[in-house]
CSV table of C-alpha atoms and ligand atoms in Angstrom, one decimal:
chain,number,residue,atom,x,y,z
A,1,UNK,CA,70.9,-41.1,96.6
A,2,UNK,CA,71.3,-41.9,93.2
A,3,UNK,CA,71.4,-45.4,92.2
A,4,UNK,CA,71.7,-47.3,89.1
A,5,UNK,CA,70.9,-51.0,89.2
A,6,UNK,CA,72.1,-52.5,86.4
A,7,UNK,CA,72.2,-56.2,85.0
A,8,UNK,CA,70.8,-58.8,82.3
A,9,UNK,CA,67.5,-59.4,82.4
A,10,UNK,CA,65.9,-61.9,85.1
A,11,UNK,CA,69.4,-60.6,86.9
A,12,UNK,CA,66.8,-59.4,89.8
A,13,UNK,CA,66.6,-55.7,89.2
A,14,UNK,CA,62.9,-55.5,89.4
A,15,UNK,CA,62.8,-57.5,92.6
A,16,UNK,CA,65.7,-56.3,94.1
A,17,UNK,CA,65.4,-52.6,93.2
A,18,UNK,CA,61.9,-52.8,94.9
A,19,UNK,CA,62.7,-53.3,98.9
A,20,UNK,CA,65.7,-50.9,98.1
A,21,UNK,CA,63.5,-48.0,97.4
A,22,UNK,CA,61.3,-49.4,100.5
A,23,UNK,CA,64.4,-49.5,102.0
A,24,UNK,CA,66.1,-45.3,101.3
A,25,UNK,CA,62.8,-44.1,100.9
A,26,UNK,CA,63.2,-43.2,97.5
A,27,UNK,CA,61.1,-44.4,94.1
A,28,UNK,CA,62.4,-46.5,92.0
A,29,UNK,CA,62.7,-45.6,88.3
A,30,UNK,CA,61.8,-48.9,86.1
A,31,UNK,CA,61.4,-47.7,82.6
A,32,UNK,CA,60.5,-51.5,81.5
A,33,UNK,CA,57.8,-51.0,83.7
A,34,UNK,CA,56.8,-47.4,82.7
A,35,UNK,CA,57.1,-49.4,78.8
A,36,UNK,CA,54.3,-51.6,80.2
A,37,UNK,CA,52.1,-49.1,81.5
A,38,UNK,CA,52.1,-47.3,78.1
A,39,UNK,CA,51.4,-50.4,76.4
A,40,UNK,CA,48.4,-51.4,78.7
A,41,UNK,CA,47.0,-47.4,78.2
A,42,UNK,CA,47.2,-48.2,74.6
A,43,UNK,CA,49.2,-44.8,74.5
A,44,UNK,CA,51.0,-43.8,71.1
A,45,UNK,CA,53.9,-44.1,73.4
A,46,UNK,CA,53.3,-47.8,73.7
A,47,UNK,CA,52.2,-48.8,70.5
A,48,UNK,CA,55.5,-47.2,69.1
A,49,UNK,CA,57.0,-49.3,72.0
A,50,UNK,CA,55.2,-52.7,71.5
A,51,UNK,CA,57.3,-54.7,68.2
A,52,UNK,CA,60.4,-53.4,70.2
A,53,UNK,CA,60.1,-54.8,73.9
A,54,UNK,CA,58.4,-58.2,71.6
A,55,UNK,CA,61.1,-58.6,69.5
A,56,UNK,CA,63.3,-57.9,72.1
A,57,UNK,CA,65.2,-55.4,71.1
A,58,UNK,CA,65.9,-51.6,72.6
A,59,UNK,CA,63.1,-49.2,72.4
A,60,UNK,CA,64.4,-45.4,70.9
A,61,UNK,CA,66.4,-43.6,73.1
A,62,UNK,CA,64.2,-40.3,72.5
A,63,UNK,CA,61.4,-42.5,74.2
A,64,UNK,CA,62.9,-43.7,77.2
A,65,UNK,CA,64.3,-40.3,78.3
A,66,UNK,CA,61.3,-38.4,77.6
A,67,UNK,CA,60.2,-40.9,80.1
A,68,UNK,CA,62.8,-40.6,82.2
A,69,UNK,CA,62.6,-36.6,82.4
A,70,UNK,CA,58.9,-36.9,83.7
A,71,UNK,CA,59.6,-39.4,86.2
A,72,UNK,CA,62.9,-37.7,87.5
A,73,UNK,CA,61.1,-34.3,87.3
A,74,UNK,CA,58.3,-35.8,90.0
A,75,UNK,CA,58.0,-34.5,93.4
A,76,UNK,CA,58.6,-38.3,94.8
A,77,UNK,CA,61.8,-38.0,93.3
A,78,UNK,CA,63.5,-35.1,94.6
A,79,UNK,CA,65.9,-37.2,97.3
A,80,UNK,CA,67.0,-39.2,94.7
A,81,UNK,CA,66.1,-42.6,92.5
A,82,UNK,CA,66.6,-46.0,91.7
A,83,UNK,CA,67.2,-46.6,88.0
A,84,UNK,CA,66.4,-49.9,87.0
A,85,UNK,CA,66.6,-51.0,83.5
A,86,UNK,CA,68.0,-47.8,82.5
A,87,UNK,CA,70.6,-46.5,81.0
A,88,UNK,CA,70.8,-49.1,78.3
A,89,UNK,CA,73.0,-47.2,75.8
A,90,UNK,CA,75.6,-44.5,76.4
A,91,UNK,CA,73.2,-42.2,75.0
A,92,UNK,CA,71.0,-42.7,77.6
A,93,UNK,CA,73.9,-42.6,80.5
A,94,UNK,CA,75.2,-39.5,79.1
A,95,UNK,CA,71.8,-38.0,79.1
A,96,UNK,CA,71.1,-39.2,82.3
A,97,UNK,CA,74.9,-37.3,83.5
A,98,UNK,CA,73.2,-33.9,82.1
A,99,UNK,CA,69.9,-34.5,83.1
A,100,UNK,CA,71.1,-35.2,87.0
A,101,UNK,CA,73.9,-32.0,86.6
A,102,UNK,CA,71.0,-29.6,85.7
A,103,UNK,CA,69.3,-30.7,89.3
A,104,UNK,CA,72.5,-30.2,91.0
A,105,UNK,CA,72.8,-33.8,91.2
A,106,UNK,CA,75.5,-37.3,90.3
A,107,UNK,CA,75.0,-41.0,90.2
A,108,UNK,CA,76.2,-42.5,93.3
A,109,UNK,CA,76.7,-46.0,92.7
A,110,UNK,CA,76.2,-48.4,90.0
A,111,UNK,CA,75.4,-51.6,91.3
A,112,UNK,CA,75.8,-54.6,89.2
A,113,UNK,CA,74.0,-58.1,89.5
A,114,UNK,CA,75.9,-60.7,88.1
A,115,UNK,CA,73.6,-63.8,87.3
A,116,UNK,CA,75.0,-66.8,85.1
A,117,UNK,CA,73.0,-67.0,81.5
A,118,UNK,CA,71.3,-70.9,82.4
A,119,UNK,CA,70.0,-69.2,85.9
A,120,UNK,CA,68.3,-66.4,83.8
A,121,UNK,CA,66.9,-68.7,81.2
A,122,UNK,CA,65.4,-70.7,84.2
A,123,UNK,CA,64.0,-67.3,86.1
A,124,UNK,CA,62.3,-65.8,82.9
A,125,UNK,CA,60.7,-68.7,81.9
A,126,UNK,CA,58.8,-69.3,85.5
A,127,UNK,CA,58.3,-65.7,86.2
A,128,UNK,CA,54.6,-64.6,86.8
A,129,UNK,CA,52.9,-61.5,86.8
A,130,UNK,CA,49.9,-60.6,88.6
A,131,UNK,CA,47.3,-59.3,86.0
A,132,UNK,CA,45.5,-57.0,88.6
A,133,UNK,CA,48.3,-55.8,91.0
A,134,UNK,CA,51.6,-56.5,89.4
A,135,UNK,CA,52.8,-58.3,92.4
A,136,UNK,CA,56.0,-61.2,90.3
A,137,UNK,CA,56.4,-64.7,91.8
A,138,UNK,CA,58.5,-67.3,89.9
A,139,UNK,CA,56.9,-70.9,89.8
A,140,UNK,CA,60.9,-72.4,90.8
A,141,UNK,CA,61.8,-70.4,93.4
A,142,UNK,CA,58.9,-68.5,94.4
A,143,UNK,CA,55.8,-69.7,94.0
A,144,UNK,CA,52.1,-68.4,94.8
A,145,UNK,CA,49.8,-70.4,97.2
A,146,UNK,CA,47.3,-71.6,94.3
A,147,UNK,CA,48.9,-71.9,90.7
A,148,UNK,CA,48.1,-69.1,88.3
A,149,UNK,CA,46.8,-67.0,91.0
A,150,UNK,CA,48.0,-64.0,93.2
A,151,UNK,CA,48.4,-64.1,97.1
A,152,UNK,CA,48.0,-60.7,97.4
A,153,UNK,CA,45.0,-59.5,95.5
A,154,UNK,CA,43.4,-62.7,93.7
A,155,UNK,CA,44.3,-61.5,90.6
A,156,UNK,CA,45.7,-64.2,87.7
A,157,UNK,CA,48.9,-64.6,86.8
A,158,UNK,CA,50.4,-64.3,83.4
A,159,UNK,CA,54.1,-64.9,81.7
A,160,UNK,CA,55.0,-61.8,80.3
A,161,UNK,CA,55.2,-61.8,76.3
A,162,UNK,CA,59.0,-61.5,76.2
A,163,UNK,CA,59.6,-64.4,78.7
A,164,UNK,CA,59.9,-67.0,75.7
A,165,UNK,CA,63.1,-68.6,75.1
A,166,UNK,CA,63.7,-66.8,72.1
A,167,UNK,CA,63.4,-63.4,72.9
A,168,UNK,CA,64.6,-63.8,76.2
A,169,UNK,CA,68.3,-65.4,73.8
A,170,UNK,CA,67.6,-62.3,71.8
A,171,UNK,CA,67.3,-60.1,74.8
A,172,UNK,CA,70.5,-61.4,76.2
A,173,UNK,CA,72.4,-60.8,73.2
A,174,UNK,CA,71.6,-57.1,73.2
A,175,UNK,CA,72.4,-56.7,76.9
A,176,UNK,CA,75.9,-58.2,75.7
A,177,UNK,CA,76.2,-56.2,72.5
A,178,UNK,CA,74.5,-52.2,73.8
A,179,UNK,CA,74.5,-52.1,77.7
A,180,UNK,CA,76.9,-54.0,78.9
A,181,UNK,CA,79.6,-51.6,77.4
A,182,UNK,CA,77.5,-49.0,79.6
A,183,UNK,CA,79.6,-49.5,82.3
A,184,UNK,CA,83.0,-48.8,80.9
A,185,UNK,CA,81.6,-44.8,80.8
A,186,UNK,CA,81.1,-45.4,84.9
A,187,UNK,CA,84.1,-46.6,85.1
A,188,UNK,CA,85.8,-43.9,82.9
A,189,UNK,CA,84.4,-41.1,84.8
A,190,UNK,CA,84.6,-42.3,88.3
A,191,UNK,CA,81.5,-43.4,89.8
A,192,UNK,CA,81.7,-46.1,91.8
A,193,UNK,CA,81.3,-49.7,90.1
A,194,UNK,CA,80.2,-52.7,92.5
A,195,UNK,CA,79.4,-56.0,91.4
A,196,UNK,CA,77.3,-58.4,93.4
A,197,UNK,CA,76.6,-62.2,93.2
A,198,UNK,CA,72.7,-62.0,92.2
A,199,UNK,CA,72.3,-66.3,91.7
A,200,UNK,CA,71.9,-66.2,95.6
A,201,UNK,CA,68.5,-66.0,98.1
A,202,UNK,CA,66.4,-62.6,97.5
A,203,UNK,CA,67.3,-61.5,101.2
A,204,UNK,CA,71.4,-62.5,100.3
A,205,UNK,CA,71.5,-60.2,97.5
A,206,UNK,CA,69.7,-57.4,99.8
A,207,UNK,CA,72.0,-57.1,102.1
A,208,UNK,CA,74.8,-57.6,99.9
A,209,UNK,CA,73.5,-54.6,98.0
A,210,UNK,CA,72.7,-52.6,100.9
A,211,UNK,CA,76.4,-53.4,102.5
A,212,UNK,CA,77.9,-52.0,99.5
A,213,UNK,CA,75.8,-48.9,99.7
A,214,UNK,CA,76.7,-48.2,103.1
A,215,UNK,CA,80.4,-48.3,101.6
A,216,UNK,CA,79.5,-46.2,99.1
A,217,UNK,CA,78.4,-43.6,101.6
A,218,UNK,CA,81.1,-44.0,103.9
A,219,UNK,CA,83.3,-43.6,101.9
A,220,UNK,CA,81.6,-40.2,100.8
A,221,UNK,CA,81.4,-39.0,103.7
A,222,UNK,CA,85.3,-39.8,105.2
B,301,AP5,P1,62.7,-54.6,81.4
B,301,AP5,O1,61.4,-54.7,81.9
B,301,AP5,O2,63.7,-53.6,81.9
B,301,AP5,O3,63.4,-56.1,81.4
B,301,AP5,P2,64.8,-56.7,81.7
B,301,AP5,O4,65.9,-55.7,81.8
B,301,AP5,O5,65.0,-57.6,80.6
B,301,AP5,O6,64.7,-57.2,83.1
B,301,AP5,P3,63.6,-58.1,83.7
B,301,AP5,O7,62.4,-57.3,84.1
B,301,AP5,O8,63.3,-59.2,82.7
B,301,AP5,O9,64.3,-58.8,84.9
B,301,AP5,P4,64.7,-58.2,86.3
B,301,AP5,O10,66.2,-58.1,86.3
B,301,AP5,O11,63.9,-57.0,86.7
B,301,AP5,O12,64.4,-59.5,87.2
B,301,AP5,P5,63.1,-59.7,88.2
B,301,AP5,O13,63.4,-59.1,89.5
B,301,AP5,O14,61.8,-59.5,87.5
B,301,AP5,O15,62.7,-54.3,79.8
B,301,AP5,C1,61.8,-55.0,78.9
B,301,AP5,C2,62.0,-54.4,77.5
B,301,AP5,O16,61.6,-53.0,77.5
B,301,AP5,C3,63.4,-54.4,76.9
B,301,AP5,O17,63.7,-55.7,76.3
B,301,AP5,C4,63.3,-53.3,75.9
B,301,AP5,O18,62.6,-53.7,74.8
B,301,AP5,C5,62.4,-52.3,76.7
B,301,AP5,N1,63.2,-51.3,77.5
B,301,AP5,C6,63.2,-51.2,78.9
B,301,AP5,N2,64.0,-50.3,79.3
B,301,AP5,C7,64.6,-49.8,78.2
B,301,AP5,C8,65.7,-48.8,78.0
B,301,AP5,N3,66.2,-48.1,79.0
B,301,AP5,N4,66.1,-48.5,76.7
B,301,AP5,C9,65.5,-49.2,75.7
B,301,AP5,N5,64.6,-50.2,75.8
B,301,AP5,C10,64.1,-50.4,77.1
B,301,AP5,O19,63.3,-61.3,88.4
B,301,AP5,C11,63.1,-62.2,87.3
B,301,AP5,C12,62.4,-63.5,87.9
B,301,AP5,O20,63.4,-64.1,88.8
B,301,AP5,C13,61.2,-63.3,88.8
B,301,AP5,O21,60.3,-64.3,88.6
B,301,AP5,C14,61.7,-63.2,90.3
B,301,AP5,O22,60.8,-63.7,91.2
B,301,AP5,C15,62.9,-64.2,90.2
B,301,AP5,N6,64.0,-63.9,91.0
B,301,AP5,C16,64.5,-62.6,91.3
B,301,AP5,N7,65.6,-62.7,92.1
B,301,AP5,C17,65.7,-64.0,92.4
B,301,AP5,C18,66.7,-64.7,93.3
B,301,AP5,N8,67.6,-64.1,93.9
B,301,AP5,N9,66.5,-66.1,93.3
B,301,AP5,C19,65.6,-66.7,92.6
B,301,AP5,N10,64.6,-66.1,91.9
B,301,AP5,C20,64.7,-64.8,91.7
């Protein structure tokens, strides 16, 4: 399968998209994430990428899908991918269309987390990341055993530098204004659209997401 999962930030794409790739056996396709790698590297890649993701704004297109071809191109990949994060533009979704025709292959589903702005503001501002492991608590709603420091590997925890109130506004805004309008291509060409309440318990959102795949498949196969 093919599977965009789509939403403002802190909507719970990361955390979400996570268990379901555990869940079809399938990698997931984060390209904030890939952003951060770079940037940690110290590639050229990063670097270009760094007064982007701090500002807040979108990073090039011609970035993120020479990304994107590497990742898709991957053995791992083959049966399919979870896309979070990405398309943004409809640069990037129709490049993504031509990218998955060449392999023979469509987007599925675009799943869509709806999460009010005030629960996002709250999110991003207690997220933490594990320095060493990458492991994300949130010090609201899901907080590690000792403060600052990971369950899972001991490592510290850190905000990320695009959590502040600001740029997290300023990141909003640009969801509004560039990807949000993303959808309307879905929509256009017929791929299935399904929203889903995201301001509701990790496992809740799960299985709401996981219901409206089965749907999705069901209705594929009938
Ligand atoms: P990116 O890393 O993609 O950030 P984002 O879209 O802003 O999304 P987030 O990672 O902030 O949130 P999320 O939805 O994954 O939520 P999470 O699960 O972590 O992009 C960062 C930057 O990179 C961009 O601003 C841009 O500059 C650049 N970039 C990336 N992709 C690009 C592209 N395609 N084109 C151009 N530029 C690009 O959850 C958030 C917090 O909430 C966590 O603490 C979590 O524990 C908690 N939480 C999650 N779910 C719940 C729940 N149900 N209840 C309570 N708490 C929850």
């Amino acid at each position: 399968m093919n599977v965009i999962l789509f939403g403002p930030p802190g909507a719970g794409k990361g955390t979400q998209g996570a268990l379901l790739a555990e869940r079809l056996g399938i990698p997931r396709i984060a390209t904030g994430d890939l952003l951060r790698e770079a940037l940690r590297q110290g590639t050229p890649l990063g670097q270009q990428a760094r007064t982007y993701m701090e500002a807040g704004e979108l990073v090039p297109d011609d970035v993120i899908l020479g990304m994107v071809r590497e990742a898709l191109d991957s053995e791992a990949a083959r049966g399919g991918a979870i896309f979070d994060g990405f398309p943004r533009t409809l640069a990037q979704a129709e490049a993504l269309d031509d990218l998955l025709r060449a392999m023979g292959r469509d987007i599925d589903a675009v799943l869509v987390l709806e999460v009010p702005d005030d629960v996002i503001v709250k999110r991003l501002s207690g997220r933490r990341t594990c320095s060493g492991c990458s492991a994300v608590y949130n010090i609201y709603y899901d907080p590690p055993r000792t403060a600052d420091v990971c369950d899972r590997c001991g490592g510290v925890l850190v905000a990320r530098a695009d959590d502040n109130e600001e740029t997290v506004r300023r990141r909003l805004e640009v969801f509004r204004e560039q990807t949000e309008p993303v959808l309307a291509h879905y929509q256009r060409t017929g791929r299935p659209v399904i929203r889903v309440p995201g301001d509701r318990p990790v496992p809740e959102v799960q299985d709401a997401l996981a219901n409206a795949l089965d749907a999705v498949s069901r209705k594929t196969v009938a």
